[in-house]
Tab-separated table of C-alpha atoms and ligand atoms in Angstrom:
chain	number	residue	atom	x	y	z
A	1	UNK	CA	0.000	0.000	0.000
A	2	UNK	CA	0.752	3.525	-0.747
A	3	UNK	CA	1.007	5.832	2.322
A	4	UNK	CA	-2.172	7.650	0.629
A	5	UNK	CA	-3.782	4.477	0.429
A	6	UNK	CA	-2.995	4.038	3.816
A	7	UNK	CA	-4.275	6.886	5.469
A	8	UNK	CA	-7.153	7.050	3.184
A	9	UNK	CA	-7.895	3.516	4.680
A	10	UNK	CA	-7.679	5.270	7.890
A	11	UNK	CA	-10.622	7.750	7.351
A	12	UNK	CA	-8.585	10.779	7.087
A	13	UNK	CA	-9.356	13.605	4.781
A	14	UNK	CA	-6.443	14.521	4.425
A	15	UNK	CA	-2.487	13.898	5.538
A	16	UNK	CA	0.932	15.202	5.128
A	17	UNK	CA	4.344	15.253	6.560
A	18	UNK	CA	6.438	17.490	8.230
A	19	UNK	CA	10.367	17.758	9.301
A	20	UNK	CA	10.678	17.365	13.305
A	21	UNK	CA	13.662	19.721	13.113
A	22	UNK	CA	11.412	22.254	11.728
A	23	UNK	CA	8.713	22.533	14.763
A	24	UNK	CA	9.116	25.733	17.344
A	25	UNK	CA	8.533	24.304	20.125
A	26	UNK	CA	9.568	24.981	23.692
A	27	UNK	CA	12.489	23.085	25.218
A	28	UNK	CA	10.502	20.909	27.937
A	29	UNK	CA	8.189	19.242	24.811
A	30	UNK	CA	11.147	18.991	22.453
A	31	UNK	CA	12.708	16.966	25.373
A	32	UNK	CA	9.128	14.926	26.022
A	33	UNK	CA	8.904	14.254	22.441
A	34	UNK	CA	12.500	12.804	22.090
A	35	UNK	CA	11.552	10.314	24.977
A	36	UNK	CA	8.583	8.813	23.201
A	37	UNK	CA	10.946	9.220	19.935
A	38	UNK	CA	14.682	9.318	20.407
A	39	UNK	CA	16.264	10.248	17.262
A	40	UNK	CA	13.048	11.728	16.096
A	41	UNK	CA	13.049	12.857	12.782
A	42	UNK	CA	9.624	13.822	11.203
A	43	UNK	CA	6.217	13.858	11.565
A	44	UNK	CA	2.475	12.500	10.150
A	45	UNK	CA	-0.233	15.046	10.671
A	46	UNK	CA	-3.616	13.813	9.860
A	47	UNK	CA	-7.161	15.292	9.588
A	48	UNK	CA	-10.372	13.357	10.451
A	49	UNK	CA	-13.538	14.730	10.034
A	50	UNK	CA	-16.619	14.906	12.601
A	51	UNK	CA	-19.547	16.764	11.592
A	52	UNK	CA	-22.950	15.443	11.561
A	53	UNK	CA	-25.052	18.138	10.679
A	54	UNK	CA	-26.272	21.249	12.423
A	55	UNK	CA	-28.416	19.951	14.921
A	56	UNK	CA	-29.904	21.370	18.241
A	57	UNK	CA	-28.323	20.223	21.624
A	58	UNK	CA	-26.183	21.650	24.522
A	59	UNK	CA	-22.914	19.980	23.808
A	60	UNK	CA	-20.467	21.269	21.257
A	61	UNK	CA	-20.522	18.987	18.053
A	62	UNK	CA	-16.955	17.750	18.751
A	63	UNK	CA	-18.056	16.236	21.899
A	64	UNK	CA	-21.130	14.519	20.773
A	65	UNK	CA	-19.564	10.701	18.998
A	66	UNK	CA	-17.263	9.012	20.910
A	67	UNK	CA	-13.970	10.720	22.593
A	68	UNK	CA	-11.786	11.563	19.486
A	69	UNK	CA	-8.666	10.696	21.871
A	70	UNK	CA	-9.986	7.343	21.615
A	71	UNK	CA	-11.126	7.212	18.225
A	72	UNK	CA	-8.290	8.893	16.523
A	73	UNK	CA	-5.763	6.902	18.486
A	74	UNK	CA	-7.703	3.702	17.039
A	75	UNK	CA	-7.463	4.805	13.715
A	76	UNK	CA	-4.116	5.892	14.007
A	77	UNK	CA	-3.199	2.596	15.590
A	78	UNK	CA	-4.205	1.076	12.465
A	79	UNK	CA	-1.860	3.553	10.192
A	80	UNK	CA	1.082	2.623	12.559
A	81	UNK	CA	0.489	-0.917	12.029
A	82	UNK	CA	0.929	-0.397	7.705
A	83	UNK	CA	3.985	2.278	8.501
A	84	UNK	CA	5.424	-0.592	10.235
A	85	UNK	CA	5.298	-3.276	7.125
A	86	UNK	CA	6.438	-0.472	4.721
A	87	UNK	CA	9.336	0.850	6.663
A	88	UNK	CA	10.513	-1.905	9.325
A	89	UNK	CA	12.788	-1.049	11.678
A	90	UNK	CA	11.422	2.742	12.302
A	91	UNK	CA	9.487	3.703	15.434
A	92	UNK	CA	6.143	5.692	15.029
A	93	UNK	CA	4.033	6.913	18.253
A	94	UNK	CA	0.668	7.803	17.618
A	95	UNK	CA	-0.622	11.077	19.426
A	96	UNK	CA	-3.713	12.841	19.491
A	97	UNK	CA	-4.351	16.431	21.898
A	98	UNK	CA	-2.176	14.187	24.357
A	99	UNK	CA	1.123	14.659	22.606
A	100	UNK	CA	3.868	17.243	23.002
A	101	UNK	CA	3.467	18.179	19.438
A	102	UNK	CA	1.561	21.477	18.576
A	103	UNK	CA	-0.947	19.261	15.640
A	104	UNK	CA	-1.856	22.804	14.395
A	105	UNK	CA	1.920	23.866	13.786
A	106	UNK	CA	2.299	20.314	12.337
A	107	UNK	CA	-0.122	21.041	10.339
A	108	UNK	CA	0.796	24.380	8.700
A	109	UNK	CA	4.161	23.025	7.808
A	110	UNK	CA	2.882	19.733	6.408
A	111	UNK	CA	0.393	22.079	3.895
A	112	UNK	CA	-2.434	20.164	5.194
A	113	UNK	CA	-5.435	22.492	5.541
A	114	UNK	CA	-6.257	25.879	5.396
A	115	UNK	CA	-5.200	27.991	9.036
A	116	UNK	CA	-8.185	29.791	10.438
A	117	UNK	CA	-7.992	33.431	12.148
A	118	UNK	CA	-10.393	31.405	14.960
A	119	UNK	CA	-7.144	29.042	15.084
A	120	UNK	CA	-8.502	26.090	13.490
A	121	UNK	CA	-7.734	24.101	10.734
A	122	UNK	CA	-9.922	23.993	7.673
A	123	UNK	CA	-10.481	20.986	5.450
A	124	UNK	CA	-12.610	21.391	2.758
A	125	UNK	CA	-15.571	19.801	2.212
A	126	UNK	CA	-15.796	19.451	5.983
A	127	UNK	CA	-14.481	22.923	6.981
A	128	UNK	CA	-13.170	23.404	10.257
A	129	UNK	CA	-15.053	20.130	12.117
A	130	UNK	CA	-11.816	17.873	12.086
A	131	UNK	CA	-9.816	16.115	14.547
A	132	UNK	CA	-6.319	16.447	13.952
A	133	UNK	CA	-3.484	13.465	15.100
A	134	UNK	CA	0.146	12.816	14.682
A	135	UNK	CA	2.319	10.677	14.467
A	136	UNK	CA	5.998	11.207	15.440
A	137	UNK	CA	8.539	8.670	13.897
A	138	UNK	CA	12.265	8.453	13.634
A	139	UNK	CA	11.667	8.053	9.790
A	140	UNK	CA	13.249	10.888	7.826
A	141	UNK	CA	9.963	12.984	6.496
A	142	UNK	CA	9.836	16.294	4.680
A	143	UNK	CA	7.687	19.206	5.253
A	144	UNK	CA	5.844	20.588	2.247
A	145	UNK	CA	7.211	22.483	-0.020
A	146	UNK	CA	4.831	25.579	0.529
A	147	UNK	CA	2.866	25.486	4.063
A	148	UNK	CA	-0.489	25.554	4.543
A	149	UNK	CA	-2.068	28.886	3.409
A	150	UNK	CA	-3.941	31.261	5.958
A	151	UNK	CA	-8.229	31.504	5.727
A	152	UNK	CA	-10.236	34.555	4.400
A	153	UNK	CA	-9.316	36.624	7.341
A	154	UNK	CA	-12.971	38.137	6.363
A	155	UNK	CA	-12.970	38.663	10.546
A	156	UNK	CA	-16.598	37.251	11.122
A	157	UNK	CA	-15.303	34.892	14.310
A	158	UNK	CA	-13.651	37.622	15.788
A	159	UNK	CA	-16.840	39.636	16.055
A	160	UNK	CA	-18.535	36.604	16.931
A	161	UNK	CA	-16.546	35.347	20.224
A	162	UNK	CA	-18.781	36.648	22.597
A	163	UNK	CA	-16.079	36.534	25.408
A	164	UNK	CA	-13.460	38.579	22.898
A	165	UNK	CA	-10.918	35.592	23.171
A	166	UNK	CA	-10.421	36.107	19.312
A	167	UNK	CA	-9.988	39.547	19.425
A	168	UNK	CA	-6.433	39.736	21.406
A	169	UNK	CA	-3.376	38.741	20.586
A	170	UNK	CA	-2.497	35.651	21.207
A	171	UNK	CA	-5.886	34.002	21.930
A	172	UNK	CA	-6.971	34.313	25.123
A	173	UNK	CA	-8.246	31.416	26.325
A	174	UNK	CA	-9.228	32.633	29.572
A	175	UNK	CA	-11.944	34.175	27.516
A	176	UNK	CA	-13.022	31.762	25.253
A	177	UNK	CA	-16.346	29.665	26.649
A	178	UNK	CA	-15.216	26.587	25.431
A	179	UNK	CA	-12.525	26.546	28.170
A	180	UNK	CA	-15.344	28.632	30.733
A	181	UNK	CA	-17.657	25.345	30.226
A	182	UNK	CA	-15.023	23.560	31.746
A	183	UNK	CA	-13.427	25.539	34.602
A	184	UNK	CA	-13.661	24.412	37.876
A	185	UNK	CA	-13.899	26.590	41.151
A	186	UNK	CA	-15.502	29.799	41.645
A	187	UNK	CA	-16.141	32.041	38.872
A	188	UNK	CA	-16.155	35.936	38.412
A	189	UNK	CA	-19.950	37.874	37.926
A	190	UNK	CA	-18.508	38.408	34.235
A	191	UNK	CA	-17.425	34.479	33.709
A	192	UNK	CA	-20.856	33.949	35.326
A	193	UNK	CA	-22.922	36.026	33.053
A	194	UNK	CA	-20.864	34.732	30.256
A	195	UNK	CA	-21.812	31.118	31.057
A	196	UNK	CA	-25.090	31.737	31.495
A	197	UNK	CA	-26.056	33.253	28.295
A	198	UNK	CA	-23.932	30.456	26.245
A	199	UNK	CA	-26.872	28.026	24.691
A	200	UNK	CA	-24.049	24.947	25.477
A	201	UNK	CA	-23.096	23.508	28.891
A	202	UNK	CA	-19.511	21.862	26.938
A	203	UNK	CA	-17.516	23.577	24.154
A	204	UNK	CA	-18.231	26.345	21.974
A	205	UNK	CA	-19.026	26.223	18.443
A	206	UNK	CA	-19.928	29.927	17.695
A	207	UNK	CA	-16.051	31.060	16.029
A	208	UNK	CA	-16.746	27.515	13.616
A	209	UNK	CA	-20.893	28.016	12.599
A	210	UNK	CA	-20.196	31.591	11.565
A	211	UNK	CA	-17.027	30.493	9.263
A	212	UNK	CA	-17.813	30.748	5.270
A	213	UNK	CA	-15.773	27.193	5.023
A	214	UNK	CA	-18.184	25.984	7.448
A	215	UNK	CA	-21.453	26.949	5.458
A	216	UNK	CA	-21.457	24.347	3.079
A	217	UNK	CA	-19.430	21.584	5.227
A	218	UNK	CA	-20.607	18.241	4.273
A	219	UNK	CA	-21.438	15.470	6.909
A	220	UNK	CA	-18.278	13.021	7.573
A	221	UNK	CA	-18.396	9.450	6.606
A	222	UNK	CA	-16.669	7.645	10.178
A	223	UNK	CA	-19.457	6.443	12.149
A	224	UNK	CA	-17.663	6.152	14.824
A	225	UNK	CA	-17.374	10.155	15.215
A	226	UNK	CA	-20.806	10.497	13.727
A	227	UNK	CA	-22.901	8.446	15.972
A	228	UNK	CA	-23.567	6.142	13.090
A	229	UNK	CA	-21.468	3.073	14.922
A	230	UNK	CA	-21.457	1.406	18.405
A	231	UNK	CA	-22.190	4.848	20.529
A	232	UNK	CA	-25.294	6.933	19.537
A	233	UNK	CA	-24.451	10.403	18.900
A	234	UNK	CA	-25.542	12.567	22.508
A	235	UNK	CA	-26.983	16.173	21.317
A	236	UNK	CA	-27.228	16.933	24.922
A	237	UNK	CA	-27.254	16.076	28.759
A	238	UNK	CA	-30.208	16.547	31.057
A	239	UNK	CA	-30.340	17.358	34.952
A	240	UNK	CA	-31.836	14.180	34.853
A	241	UNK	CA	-29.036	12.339	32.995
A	242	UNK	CA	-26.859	13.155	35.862
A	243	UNK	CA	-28.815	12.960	38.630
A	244	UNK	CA	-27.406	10.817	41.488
A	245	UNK	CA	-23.911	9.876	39.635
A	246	UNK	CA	-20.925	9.997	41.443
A	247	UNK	CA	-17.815	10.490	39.899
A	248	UNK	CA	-17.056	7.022	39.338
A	249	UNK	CA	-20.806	6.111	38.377
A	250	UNK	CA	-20.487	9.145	35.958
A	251	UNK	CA	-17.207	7.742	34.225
A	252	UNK	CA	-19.028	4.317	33.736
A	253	UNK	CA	-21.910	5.875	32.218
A	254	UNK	CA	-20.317	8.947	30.078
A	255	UNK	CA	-16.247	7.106	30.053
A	256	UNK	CA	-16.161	7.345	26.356
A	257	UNK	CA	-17.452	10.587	25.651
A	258	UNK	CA	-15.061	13.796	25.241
A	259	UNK	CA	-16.545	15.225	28.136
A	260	UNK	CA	-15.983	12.558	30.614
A	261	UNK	CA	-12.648	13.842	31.791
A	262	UNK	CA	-14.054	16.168	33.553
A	263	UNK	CA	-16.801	14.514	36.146
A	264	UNK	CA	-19.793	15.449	36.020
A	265	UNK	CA	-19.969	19.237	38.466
A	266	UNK	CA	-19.074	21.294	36.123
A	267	UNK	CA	-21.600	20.137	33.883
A	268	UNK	CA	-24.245	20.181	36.377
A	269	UNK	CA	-23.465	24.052	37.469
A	270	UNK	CA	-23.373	24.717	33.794
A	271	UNK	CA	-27.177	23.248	33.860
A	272	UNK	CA	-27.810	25.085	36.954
A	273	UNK	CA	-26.662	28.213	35.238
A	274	UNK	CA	-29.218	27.902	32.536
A	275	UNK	CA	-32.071	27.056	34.683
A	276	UNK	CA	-31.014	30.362	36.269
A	277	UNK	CA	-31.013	32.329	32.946
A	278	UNK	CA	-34.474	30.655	31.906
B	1	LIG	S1	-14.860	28.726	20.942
B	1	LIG	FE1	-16.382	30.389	21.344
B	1	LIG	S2	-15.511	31.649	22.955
B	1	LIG	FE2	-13.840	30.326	22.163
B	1	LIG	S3	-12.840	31.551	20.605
B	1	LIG	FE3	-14.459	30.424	19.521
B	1	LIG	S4	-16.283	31.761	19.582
B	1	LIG	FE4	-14.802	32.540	21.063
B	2	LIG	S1	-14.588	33.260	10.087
B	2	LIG	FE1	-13.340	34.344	8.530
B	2	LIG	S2	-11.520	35.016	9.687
B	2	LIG	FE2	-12.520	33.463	10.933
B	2	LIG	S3	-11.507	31.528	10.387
B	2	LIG	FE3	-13.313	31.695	9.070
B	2	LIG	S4	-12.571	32.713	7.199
B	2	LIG	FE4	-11.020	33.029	8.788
């Protein structure tokens, strides 16, 4: 097989490589990379797509299939195990949001995508709704001869991001809901009010549904992101859907969801929040 063929097998949309050498990246993850990958020379950056459609709910559409960590490191798995027949003797480690590689800076220097002002990457015809993995290997790779080009920059989600997180520079990610849905402790009046207004208890989606490459995204074809395999896709949680778990009753019932990490208070003061607002 063809390393196309191969990651096409895979489900992803698209793939590229880039040289290890090449990343910026700060000197504690440069060392954590080199002990999963001594010698590490290059790296596979893959998209897989997600969306299922616009559809009502109160959980971000990333979080609604099954946990992407799990999912992409499955499908990953199975690229490892073909990079291993064509090039034996080479060592690849999969990653996927849990690696010391930056997957968006992979990204841009393996061409693959298009880089959104909202930070994302866009892959056309699913738009910004894909997972990104990696794969680091000791395999000699190039990065692409021109990088991956920047969006529009037409500025709609900055003027969007109701907290402003898109609006300094860098992001601000103390701003951005997606990372308010999941803070725990106290939170400020603004953080409150922020919260409260947001129609999602997990995630954002707002800087994605107002992207032009998002408009005419078409619906991805793994059913194991789309709801369409083992795990039915969740639109939203209930009080009721929570009610009574514990932490550890919680994990059994929600374990492979993208939320799960978590536990289940934040969620349930995010529901609180809204039952407050209504
Ligand atoms: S996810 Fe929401 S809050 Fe975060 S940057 Fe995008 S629009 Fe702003
Ligand atoms: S909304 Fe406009 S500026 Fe933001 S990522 Fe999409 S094309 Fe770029």
């Amino acid at each position: 097989m063809t390393l196309a063929e191969i990651f096409a097998q895979s489900g992803a949309a698209m793939w590229g490589t880039c040289a290890f050498d090449e990343l910026n990246m700060e000197e504690n993850r440069r060392a954590q990379a080199l002990s999963l990958c001594e010698n590490a020379q290059g790296v596979f950056v893959a998209a897989y797509p997600y969306f299922a459609g616009q559809r009502p709910g109160n959980l971000s559409l990333y979080a609604r299939g099954e946990d992407y960590h799990r999912v992409l490191l499955r499908r990953l798995n199975q690229v490892v195990l073909s990079l291993q027949e064509l090039y034996p003797g080479y060592r690849f480690v999969p990653g996927s949001d849990n690696s010391p590689l930056d997957e968006r800076q992979c990204a841009r220097l393996a061409g693959v995508g298009i880089h959104g002002k909202n930070g994302l990457v866009i892959v056309e015809p699913y738009g910004s709704w894909v997972f990104l993995g990696t794969i680091l290997t000791d395999l000699p790779l190039p990065s692409a001869a021109v990088p991956a080009p920047d969006c529009l920059n037409c500025g709609a989600c900055v003027r969007a991001c109701p907290g402003g997180a898109l609006g300094a520079q860098p992001f601000d990610e103390s701003r951005c809901l997606s990372a308010l849905t999941q803070k725990k402790g106290a939170l400020s009046p603004e953080e409150t009010a922020l919260l409260a207004a947001h129609p999602l208890i997990w995630g954002c989606d707002i800087c994605q549904q107002v992207c032009p490459y998002n408009q005419r995204a078409v619906c991805s074809p793994l059913p194991d992101l789309t709801g369409s395999g083992d795990l039915p896709y969740l639109d939203s949680l209930t009080p009721e859907d929570l009610e009574g778990l514990s932490n550890r009753t919680f994990r059994a019932k929600y374990g492979d969801r993208a939320f799960a990490w978590r536990g289940p208070a934040v969620l349930r003061r995010n529901l609180e929040l809204k039952k407050q607002q209504n």
